[in-house]
Short mmCIF file of C-alpha atoms in Angstrom, two decimals:
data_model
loop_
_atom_site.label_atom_id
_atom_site.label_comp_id
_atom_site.label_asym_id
_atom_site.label_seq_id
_atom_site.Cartn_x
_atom_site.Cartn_y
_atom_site.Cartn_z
CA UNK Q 1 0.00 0.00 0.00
CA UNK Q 2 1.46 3.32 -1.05
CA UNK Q 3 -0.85 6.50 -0.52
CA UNK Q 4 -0.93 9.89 -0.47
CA UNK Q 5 -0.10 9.85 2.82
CA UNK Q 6 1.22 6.32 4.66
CA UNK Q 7 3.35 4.15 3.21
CA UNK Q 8 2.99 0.37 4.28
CA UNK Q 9 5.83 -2.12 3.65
CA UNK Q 10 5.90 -5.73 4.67
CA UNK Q 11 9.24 -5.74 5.92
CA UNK Q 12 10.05 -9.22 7.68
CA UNK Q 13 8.16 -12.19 9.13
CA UNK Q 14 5.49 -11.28 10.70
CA UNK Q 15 6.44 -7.20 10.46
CA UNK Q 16 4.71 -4.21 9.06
CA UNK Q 17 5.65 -0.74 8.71
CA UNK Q 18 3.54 2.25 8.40
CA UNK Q 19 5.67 5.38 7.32
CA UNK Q 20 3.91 8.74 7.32
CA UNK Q 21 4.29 11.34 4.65
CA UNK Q 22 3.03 14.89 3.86
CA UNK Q 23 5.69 16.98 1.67
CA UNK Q 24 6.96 19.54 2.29
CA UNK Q 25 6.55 19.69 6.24
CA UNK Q 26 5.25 16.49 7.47
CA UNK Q 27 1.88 17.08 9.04
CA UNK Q 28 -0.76 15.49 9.71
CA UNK Q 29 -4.32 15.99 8.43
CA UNK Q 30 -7.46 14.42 7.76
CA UNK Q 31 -6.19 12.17 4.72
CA UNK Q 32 -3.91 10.82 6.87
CA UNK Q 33 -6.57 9.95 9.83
CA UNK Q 34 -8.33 8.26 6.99
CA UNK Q 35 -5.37 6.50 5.40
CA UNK Q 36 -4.49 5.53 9.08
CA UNK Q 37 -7.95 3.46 9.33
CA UNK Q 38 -7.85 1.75 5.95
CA UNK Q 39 -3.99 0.97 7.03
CA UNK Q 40 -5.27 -0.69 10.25
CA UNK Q 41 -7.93 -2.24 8.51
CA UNK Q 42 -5.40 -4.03 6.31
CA UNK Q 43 -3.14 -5.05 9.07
CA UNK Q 44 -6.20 -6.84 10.73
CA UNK Q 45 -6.83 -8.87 7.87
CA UNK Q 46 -3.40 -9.84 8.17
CA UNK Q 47 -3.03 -12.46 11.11
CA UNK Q 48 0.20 -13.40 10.34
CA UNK Q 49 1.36 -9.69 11.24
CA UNK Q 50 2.26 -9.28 15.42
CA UNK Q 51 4.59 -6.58 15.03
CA UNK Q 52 3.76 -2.79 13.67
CA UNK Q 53 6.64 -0.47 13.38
CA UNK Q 54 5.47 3.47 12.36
CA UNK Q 55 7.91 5.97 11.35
CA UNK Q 56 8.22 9.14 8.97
CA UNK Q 57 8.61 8.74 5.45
CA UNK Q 58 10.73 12.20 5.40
CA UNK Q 59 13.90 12.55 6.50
CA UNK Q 60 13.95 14.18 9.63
CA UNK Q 61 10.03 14.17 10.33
CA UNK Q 62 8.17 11.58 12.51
CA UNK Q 63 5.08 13.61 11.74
CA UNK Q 64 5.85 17.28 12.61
CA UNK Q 65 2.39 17.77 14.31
CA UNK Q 66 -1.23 18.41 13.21
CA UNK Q 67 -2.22 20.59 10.12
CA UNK Q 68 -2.75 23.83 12.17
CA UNK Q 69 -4.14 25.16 8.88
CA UNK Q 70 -6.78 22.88 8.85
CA UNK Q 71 -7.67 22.96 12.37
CA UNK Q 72 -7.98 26.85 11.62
CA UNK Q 73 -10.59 26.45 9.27
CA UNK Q 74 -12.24 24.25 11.55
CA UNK Q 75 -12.37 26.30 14.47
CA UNK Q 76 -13.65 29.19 11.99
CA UNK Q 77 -16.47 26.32 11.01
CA UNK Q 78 -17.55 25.88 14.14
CA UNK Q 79 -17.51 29.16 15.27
CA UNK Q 80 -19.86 30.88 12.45
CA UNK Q 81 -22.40 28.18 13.76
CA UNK Q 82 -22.21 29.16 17.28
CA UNK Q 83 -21.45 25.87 18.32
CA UNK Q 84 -20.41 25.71 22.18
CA UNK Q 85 -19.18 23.18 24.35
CA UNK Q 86 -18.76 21.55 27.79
CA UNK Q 87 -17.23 18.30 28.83
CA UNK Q 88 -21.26 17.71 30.08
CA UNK Q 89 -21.97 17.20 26.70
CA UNK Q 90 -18.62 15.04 25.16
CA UNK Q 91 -17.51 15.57 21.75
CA UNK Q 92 -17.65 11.98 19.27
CA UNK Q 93 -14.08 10.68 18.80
CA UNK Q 94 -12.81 11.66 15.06
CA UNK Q 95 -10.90 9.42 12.73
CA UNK Q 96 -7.65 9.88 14.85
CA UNK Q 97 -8.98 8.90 18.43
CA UNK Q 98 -10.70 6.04 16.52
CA UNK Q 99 -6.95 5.08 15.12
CA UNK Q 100 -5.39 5.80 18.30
CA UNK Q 101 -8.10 3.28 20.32
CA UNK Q 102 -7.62 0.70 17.86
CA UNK Q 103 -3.44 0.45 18.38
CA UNK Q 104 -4.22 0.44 22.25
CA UNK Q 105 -6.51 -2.19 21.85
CA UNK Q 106 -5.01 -4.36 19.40
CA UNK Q 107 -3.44 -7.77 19.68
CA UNK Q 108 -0.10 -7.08 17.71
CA UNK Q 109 2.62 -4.76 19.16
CA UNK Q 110 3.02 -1.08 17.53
CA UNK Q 111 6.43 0.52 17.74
CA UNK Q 112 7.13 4.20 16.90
CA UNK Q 113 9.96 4.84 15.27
CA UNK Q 114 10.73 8.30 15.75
CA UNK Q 115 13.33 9.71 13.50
CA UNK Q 116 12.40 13.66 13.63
CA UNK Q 117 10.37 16.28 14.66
CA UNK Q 118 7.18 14.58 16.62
CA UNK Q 119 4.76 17.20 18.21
CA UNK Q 120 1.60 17.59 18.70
CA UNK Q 121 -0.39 15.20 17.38
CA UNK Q 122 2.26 13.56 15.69
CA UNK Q 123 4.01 12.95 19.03
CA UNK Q 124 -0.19 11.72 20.15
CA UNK Q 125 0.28 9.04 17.41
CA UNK Q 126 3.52 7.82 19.55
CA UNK Q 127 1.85 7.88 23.08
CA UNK Q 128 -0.62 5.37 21.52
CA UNK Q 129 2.07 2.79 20.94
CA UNK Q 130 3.53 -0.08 22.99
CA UNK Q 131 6.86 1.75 22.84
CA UNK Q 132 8.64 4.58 21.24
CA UNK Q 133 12.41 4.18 20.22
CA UNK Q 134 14.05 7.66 19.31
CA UNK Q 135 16.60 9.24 17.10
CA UNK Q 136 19.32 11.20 18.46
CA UNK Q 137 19.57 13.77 17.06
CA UNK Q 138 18.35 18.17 17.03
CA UNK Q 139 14.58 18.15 16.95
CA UNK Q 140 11.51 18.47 18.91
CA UNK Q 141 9.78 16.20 20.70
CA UNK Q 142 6.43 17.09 22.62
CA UNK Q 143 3.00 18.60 23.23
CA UNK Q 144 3.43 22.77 22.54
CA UNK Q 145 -0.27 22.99 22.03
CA UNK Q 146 -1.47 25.74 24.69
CA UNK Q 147 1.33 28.40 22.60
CA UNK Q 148 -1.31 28.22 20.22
CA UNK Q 149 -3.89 28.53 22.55
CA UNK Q 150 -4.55 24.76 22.72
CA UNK Q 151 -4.39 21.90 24.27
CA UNK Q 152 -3.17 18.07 23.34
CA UNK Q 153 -6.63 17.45 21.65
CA UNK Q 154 -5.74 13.48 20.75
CA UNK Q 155 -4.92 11.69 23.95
CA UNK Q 156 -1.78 13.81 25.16
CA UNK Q 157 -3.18 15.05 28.60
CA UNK Q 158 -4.17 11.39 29.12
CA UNK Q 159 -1.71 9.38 28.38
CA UNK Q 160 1.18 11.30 28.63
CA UNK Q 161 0.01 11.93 32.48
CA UNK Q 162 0.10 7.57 32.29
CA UNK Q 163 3.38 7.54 31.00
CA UNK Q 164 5.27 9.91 32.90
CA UNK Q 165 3.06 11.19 36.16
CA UNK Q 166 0.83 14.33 36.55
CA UNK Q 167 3.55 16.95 37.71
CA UNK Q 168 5.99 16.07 34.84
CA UNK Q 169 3.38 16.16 32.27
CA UNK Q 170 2.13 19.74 33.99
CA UNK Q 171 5.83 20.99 33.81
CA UNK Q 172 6.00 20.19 29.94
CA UNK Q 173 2.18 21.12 28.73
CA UNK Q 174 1.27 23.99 30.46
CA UNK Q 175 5.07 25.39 29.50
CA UNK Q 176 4.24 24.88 25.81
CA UNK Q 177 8.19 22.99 25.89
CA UNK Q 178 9.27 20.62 23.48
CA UNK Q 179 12.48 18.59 23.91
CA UNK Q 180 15.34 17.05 22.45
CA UNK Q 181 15.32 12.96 22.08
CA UNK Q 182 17.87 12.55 24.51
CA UNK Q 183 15.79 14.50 27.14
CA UNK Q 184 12.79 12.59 26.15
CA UNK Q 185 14.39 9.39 27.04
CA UNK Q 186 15.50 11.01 30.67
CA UNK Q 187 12.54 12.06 30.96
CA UNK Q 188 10.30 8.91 29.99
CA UNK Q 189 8.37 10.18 26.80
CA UNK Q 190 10.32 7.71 24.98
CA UNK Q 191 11.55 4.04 25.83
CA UNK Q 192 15.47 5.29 24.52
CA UNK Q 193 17.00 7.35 22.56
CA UNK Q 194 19.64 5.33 20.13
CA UNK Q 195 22.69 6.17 18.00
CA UNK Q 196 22.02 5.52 14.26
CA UNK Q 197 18.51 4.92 12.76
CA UNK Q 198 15.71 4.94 15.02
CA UNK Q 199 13.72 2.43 12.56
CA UNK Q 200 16.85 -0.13 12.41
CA UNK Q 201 17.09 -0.24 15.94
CA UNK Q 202 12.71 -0.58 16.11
CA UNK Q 203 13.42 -3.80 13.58
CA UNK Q 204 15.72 -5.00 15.90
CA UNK Q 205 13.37 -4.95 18.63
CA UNK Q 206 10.27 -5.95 16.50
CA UNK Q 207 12.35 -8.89 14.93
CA UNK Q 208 12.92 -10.21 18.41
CA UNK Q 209 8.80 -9.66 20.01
CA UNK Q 210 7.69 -11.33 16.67
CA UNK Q 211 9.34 -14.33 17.23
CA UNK Q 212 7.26 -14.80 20.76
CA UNK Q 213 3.93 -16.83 21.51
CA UNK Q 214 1.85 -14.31 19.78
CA UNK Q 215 -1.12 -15.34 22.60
CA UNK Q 216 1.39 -14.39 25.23
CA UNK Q 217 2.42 -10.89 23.62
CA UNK Q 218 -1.79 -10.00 23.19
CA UNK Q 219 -2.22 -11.16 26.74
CA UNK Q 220 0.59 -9.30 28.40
CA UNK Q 221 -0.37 -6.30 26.50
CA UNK Q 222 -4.12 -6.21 27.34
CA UNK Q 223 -2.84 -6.64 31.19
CA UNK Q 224 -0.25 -4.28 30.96
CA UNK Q 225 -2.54 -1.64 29.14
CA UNK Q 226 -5.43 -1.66 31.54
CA UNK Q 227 -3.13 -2.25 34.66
CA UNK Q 228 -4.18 1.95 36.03
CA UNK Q 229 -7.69 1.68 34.48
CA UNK Q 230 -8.87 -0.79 37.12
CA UNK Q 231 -8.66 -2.16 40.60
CA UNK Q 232 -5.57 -4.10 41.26
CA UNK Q 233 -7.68 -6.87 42.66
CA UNK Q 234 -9.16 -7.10 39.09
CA UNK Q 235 -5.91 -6.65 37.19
CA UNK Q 236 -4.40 -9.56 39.41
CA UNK Q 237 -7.24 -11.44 38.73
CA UNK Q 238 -7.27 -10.98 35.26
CA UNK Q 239 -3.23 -11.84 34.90
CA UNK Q 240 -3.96 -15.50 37.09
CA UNK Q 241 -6.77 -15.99 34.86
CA UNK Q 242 -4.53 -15.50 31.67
CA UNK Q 243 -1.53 -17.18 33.00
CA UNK Q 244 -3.55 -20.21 33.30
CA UNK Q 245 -4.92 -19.79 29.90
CA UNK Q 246 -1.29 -19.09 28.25
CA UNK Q 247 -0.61 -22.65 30.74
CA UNK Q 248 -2.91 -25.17 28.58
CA UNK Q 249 -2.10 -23.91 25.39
CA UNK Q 250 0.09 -26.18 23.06
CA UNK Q 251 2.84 -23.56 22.46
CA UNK Q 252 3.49 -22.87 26.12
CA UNK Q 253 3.44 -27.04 27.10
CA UNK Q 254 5.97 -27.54 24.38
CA UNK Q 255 8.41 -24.33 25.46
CA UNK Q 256 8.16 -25.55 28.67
CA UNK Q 257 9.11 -29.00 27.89
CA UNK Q 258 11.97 -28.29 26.22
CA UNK Q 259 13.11 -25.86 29.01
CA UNK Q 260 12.76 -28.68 31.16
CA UNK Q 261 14.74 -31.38 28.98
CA UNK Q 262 17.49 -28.22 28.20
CA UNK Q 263 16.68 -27.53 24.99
CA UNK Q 264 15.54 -24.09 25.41
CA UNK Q 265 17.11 -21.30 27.61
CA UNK Q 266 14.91 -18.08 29.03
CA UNK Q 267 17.55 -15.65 30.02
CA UNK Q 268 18.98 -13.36 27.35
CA UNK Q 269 20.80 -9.71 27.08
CA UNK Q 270 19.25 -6.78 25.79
#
């Protein structure tokens, strides 16, 4: 699938990458919510795919943030029909929350791949992800929404606040400040920040979660995902309740056979 504005390659066994593109500055906009969905829509009918690495097509842009042109005439749209609103009264989720709920809630792994600028909601499109591997490198990484008179419209309050705490994620927003990669490794936006290309070392990491029980990776992520959305009684009834399950399937009684007999070793480096 080439569009107008992803780019999906089938890259290794069981390995898909999305890469986003938008000439000459990288954004975001509503083709790309859309291409997003038919992309995801592709990689379900795909079983055989467990890992999803998304990166930017353009050198030196992850996605550089959300049309701000478009949301202008937007906010114009709305405005000439009088259209007001409180949280009493919630607005639908667009294409892009849709997108973003699906890669939270799906069974494979997603990886972002960041290799430039990533703000806004290009840097939302990360914080739905598993985990985010960054470029070093001089570019901006964050949420400067409210300099605009914003705020992180597609997740970033919420999951950002998940990822790194409330007074952190304060410190950042309500400053309008962006960061470098390396400080968004320090400071937990990202899972690292690595020497080289950000998508070879995300292939590196995809190559080795593909090869895993895929039952066990979509278990361990729908636990892990939910663990501050509910009780901890119900998470750690949930993860018994899946360990057992992961316990009778064929996969795990063979691994754990051959562990047993020494033909398979658990331990490993990074």
């Amino acid at each position: 699938m080439d569009g107008e504005r992803i780019r999906a390659t089938h890259d290794a066994p069981g390995i898909a990458t999305l890469a986003f593109k938008n000439p000459p500055r990288g954004t975001m906009d509503h083709v790309s919510e859309r291409e997003l969905l038919l992309a995801l829509d592709r990689i379900d009918a795909q079983p055989e795919l467990r890992v999803i690495v998304l990166t930017g097509a353009e050198e030196g842009v992850f996605i550089r943030h959300y049309d701000v042109g478009v949301l202008e005439e937007r906010a114009r749209a709305m405005t000439a029909r009088g259209l007001e609103f409180d949280p009493s009264r919630p607005v639908p989720e667009s294409s892009i929350h849709v997108a973003q709920r699906r890669i939270e809630t799906s069974q494979r792994i997603f990886i972002a791949a960041i290799n430039g600028v990533a703000m806004g909601g290009g840097y939302e499109i990360t914080l739905a992800c598993d985990l985010r591997i960054a470029q070093d490198g001089d570019y901006p990484i964050g949420l400067p929404e409210v300099n605009i008179g914003l705020l992180p419209g597609a997740g970033g309050t919420q999951r950002l606040s998940r990822l790194i705490g409330e007074a952190r994620t304060l410190e950042l927003i309500l400053q309008g400040r962006t960061v470098g990669p390396r400080e968004a490794a320090r400071l937990g936006l990202v899972n690292e920040c690595c020497e080289g290309s950000a998508v070879a070392r995300a292939m590196e990491i995809a190559k080795r979660i593909a090869g895993q029980p895929p039952a066990a990776l979509a278990h361990v992520k729908r636990l892990v995902r939910g663990a501050t959305d509910r009780p901890l009684a119900q998470g750690l009834a949930d993860e018994r309740t899946l360990f057992c399950d992961l316990m009778v399937s064929d996969d795990a009684i063979e691994r754990m056979h051959a562990m047993n007999a020494g033909r398979l070793r658990i331990e490993s480096g990074n």
